[in-house]
Amino acid sequence: MDMGISGFEPSFLVGVEAVRQAHGARLAALVGRRLTGFALVRFAEDGDWYADCPVVLDFDGTRVEVCHTKFDELSIGWGTIRTTAAITGWAESGLTPEWSHRDARLEPFVGQELRDLALIEWRPAGRDLAAGTLAVEFVFDVGRLRIANALDENGIETGPARQTHLRHGPEH
């Protein structure tokens, strides 16, 4: 997956156990840190968010990079993406992607200390193609922020998770 993003080399995993094994300890270590910034990709022409690209959250210098694809794949990276570098070699559309540090959903959390973190698994009662998809939930005093699988792209959600979600700690 080459999006022209400098340093972005995703390693997509499926399922809560795979994500916990690969990233659980590092995710848990974010608790107690302040969210000092974020970056996501928007188009220069219209300002629209391009949800296929990773969402980068900076916790006092430790950056976590979250990206979903397909119906069940999640990649978490750690400080590899250069959000100061131009996005090059873009072949997706006639629009110009660029890193942005503005988003009304994320801005209220900047400066806040992370109180808890969880992996949220979608587990509906009936048959559902999205069953088992994961979101990474960040809990702050001012509320909850989730970077979720929005069926083949990232979704940004705030507020409490629905009752059909199972909450898992980042570690076993």
mmCIF file of C-alpha atoms in Angstrom:
data_model
loop_
_atom_site.group_PDB
_atom_site.id
_atom_site.type_symbol
_atom_site.label_atom_id
_atom_site.label_comp_id
_atom_site.label_asym_id
_atom_site.label_seq_id
_atom_site.Cartn_x
_atom_site.Cartn_y
_atom_site.Cartn_z
ATOM 1 C CA MET A 1 0.000 0.000 0.000
ATOM 2 C CA ASP A 2 1.936 2.999 -1.267
ATOM 3 C CA MET A 3 0.111 6.224 -0.548
ATOM 4 C CA GLY A 4 3.166 8.417 -1.047
ATOM 5 C CA ILE A 5 3.412 8.958 2.717
ATOM 6 C CA SER A 6 7.026 9.161 3.875
ATOM 7 C CA GLY A 7 7.799 6.422 6.409
ATOM 8 C CA PHE A 8 4.412 4.691 6.175
ATOM 9 C CA GLU A 9 5.026 0.958 6.026
ATOM 10 C CA PRO A 10 1.860 -0.617 7.412
ATOM 11 C CA SER A 11 1.773 -4.048 8.974
ATOM 12 C CA PHE A 12 -1.874 -5.025 9.009
ATOM 13 C CA LEU A 13 -3.125 -7.445 11.658
ATOM 14 C CA VAL A 14 -6.482 -9.166 12.132
ATOM 15 C CA GLY A 15 -8.087 -9.760 15.525
ATOM 16 C CA VAL A 16 -7.686 -8.542 19.061
ATOM 17 C CA GLU A 17 -5.102 -11.173 20.071
ATOM 18 C CA ALA A 18 -2.788 -10.379 17.154
ATOM 19 C CA VAL A 19 -2.944 -6.648 17.933
ATOM 20 C CA ARG A 20 -2.389 -7.237 21.655
ATOM 21 C CA GLN A 21 0.610 -9.462 21.009
ATOM 22 C CA ALA A 22 2.239 -7.019 18.607
ATOM 23 C CA HIS A 23 1.363 -3.701 20.279
ATOM 24 C CA GLY A 24 -0.256 -4.253 23.686
ATOM 25 C CA ALA A 25 2.628 -3.167 25.895
ATOM 26 C CA ARG A 26 3.370 -0.039 23.842
ATOM 27 C CA LEU A 27 -0.296 0.941 23.761
ATOM 28 C CA ALA A 28 -0.600 0.472 27.542
ATOM 29 C CA ALA A 29 2.506 2.644 28.037
ATOM 30 C CA LEU A 30 0.675 5.619 26.474
ATOM 31 C CA VAL A 31 -1.595 5.893 29.532
ATOM 32 C CA GLY A 32 -0.576 8.907 31.612
ATOM 33 C CA ARG A 33 0.842 10.808 28.628
ATOM 34 C CA ARG A 34 -0.725 13.965 27.186
ATOM 35 C CA LEU A 35 -2.003 14.146 23.642
ATOM 36 C CA THR A 36 0.158 16.968 22.308
ATOM 37 C CA GLY A 37 -0.874 16.857 18.664
ATOM 38 C CA PHE A 38 -2.227 14.919 15.729
ATOM 39 C CA ALA A 39 -2.054 14.760 11.960
ATOM 40 C CA LEU A 40 -4.307 13.389 9.266
ATOM 41 C CA VAL A 41 -4.472 13.770 5.502
ATOM 42 C CA ARG A 42 -6.805 16.296 3.876
ATOM 43 C CA PHE A 43 -7.097 17.453 0.298
ATOM 44 C CA ALA A 44 -5.730 20.948 -0.364
ATOM 45 C CA GLU A 45 -8.502 21.793 -2.827
ATOM 46 C CA ASP A 46 -11.530 21.210 -0.588
ATOM 47 C CA GLY A 47 -10.213 20.363 2.908
ATOM 48 C CA ASP A 48 -11.926 16.958 2.922
ATOM 49 C CA TRP A 49 -10.386 14.285 5.122
ATOM 50 C CA TYR A 50 -8.996 11.301 3.220
ATOM 51 C CA ALA A 51 -9.994 8.490 5.598
ATOM 52 C CA ASP A 52 -7.860 5.824 3.885
ATOM 53 C CA CYS A 53 -4.675 7.403 5.239
ATOM 54 C CA PRO A 54 -3.370 6.852 8.786
ATOM 55 C CA VAL A 55 -4.348 8.988 11.754
ATOM 56 C CA VAL A 56 -1.239 10.047 13.692
ATOM 57 C CA LEU A 57 -1.561 10.891 17.400
ATOM 58 C CA ASP A 58 1.373 12.382 19.334
ATOM 59 C CA PHE A 59 1.551 11.630 23.055
ATOM 60 C CA ASP A 60 4.394 13.727 24.488
ATOM 61 C CA GLY A 61 6.722 12.699 21.657
ATOM 62 C CA THR A 62 5.532 9.104 21.292
ATOM 63 C CA ARG A 63 3.569 8.922 18.070
ATOM 64 C CA VAL A 64 1.066 6.177 17.355
ATOM 65 C CA GLU A 65 -0.127 5.752 13.763
ATOM 66 C CA VAL A 66 -3.484 4.009 13.301
ATOM 67 C CA CYS A 67 -4.808 2.830 9.946
ATOM 68 C CA HIS A 68 -7.630 0.463 8.988
ATOM 69 C CA THR A 69 -8.215 -1.256 5.668
ATOM 70 C CA LYS A 70 -10.481 -3.933 4.278
ATOM 71 C CA PHE A 71 -13.156 -5.121 6.697
ATOM 72 C CA ASP A 72 -10.908 -6.323 9.483
ATOM 73 C CA GLU A 73 -7.300 -5.187 9.111
ATOM 74 C CA LEU A 74 -5.615 -2.773 11.517
ATOM 75 C CA SER A 75 -2.088 -1.379 11.314
ATOM 76 C CA ILE A 76 -0.472 0.383 14.250
ATOM 77 C CA GLY A 77 2.838 2.110 13.675
ATOM 78 C CA TRP A 78 5.187 3.880 16.038
ATOM 79 C CA GLY A 79 6.864 7.117 14.975
ATOM 80 C CA THR A 80 7.708 6.074 11.422
ATOM 81 C CA ILE A 81 5.596 8.541 9.440
ATOM 82 C CA ARG A 82 7.106 11.922 8.605
ATOM 83 C CA THR A 83 4.149 14.307 8.763
ATOM 84 C CA THR A 84 6.436 17.195 7.800
ATOM 85 C CA ALA A 85 7.256 15.588 4.434
ATOM 86 C CA ALA A 86 5.133 16.250 1.366
ATOM 87 C CA ILE A 87 2.952 13.395 0.177
ATOM 88 C CA THR A 88 4.331 12.453 -3.234
ATOM 89 C CA GLY A 89 3.548 10.038 -6.047
ATOM 90 C CA TRP A 90 -0.178 10.351 -5.424
ATOM 91 C CA ALA A 91 -2.201 8.393 -7.960
ATOM 92 C CA GLU A 92 -5.571 8.164 -6.163
ATOM 93 C CA SER A 93 -7.322 11.191 -7.665
ATOM 94 C CA GLY A 94 -6.784 14.596 -9.187
ATOM 95 C CA LEU A 95 -6.699 16.141 -5.708
ATOM 96 C CA THR A 96 -3.611 17.142 -3.715
ATOM 97 C CA PRO A 97 -3.196 15.406 -0.337
ATOM 98 C CA GLU A 98 -1.446 17.193 2.504
ATOM 99 C CA TRP A 99 -0.938 16.702 6.211
ATOM 100 C CA SER A 100 -3.351 18.656 8.397
ATOM 101 C CA HIS A 101 -3.307 19.398 12.110
ATOM 102 C CA ARG A 102 -6.922 20.486 12.313
ATOM 103 C CA ASP A 103 -10.008 18.417 12.986
ATOM 104 C CA ALA A 104 -12.952 19.427 15.163
ATOM 105 C CA ARG A 105 -13.338 15.870 16.493
ATOM 106 C CA LEU A 106 -9.705 15.579 17.631
ATOM 107 C CA GLU A 107 -8.961 19.134 18.806
ATOM 108 C CA PRO A 108 -10.840 18.892 22.161
ATOM 109 C CA PHE A 109 -8.490 16.077 23.246
ATOM 110 C CA VAL A 110 -5.220 17.949 22.614
ATOM 111 C CA GLY A 111 -3.537 18.818 25.896
ATOM 112 C CA GLN A 112 -5.490 16.139 27.772
ATOM 113 C CA GLU A 113 -3.869 13.282 29.695
ATOM 114 C CA LEU A 114 -4.711 9.787 28.471
ATOM 115 C CA ARG A 115 -6.512 8.003 31.336
ATOM 116 C CA ASP A 116 -7.139 4.640 29.687
ATOM 117 C CA LEU A 117 -6.819 2.839 26.396
ATOM 118 C CA ALA A 118 -8.711 -0.152 25.017
ATOM 119 C CA LEU A 119 -9.281 -2.211 21.922
ATOM 120 C CA ILE A 120 -12.981 -2.150 21.101
ATOM 121 C CA GLU A 121 -14.326 -5.141 19.167
ATOM 122 C CA TRP A 122 -17.589 -4.971 17.227
ATOM 123 C CA ARG A 123 -19.691 -7.977 18.292
ATOM 124 C CA PRO A 124 -23.303 -7.620 17.129
ATOM 125 C CA ALA A 125 -25.958 -10.136 18.157
ATOM 126 C CA GLY A 126 -26.784 -11.154 14.582
ATOM 127 C CA ARG A 127 -24.761 -11.954 11.499
ATOM 128 C CA ASP A 128 -22.760 -8.924 10.390
ATOM 129 C CA LEU A 129 -19.930 -8.581 7.876
ATOM 130 C CA ALA A 130 -18.168 -6.133 10.208
ATOM 131 C CA ALA A 131 -18.203 -8.484 13.239
ATOM 132 C CA GLY A 132 -14.776 -8.625 14.872
ATOM 133 C CA THR A 133 -13.506 -5.302 13.537
ATOM 134 C CA LEU A 134 -11.413 -3.345 16.016
ATOM 135 C CA ALA A 135 -11.205 0.257 17.106
ATOM 136 C CA VAL A 136 -8.494 1.780 19.263
ATOM 137 C CA GLU A 137 -10.162 3.777 22.026
ATOM 138 C CA PHE A 138 -8.403 6.581 23.889
ATOM 139 C CA VAL A 139 -10.086 7.692 27.136
ATOM 140 C CA PHE A 140 -9.549 11.217 28.461
ATOM 141 C CA ASP A 141 -11.287 13.167 31.240
ATOM 142 C CA VAL A 142 -13.141 15.152 28.546
ATOM 143 C CA GLY A 143 -14.414 12.048 26.725
ATOM 144 C CA ARG A 144 -13.581 9.086 24.537
ATOM 145 C CA LEU A 145 -11.955 9.070 21.114
ATOM 146 C CA ARG A 146 -11.948 6.005 18.851
ATOM 147 C CA ILE A 147 -10.108 5.407 15.614
ATOM 148 C CA ALA A 148 -12.381 2.730 14.185
ATOM 149 C CA ASN A 149 -12.758 0.573 11.112
ATOM 150 C CA ALA A 150 -15.371 2.293 8.969
ATOM 151 C CA LEU A 151 -15.455 -0.635 6.519
ATOM 152 C CA ASP A 152 -12.269 -0.258 4.476
ATOM 153 C CA GLU A 153 -11.144 3.078 5.905
ATOM 154 C CA ASN A 154 -10.654 4.899 9.187
ATOM 155 C CA GLY A 155 -13.502 6.379 11.146
ATOM 156 C CA ILE A 156 -13.193 8.895 13.976
ATOM 157 C CA GLU A 157 -15.779 8.429 16.715
ATOM 158 C CA THR A 158 -16.295 10.187 20.026
ATOM 159 C CA GLY A 159 -18.519 9.461 23.004
ATOM 160 C CA PRO A 160 -19.341 6.079 24.527
ATOM 161 C CA ALA A 161 -19.099 2.928 22.426
ATOM 162 C CA ARG A 162 -22.307 1.111 21.537
ATOM 163 C CA GLN A 163 -23.435 -1.825 23.654
ATOM 164 C CA THR A 164 -22.558 -4.216 20.824
ATOM 165 C CA HIS A 165 -18.865 -3.509 21.375
ATOM 166 C CA LEU A 166 -16.628 -5.633 23.595
ATOM 167 C CA ARG A 167 -13.912 -3.727 25.420
ATOM 168 C CA HIS A 168 -10.473 -5.350 25.711
ATOM 169 C CA GLY A 169 -7.467 -4.014 27.589
ATOM 170 C CA PRO A 170 -4.412 -3.554 25.389
ATOM 171 C CA GLU A 171 -2.529 -6.345 27.182
ATOM 172 C CA HIS A 172 -3.523 -9.912 28.026
#
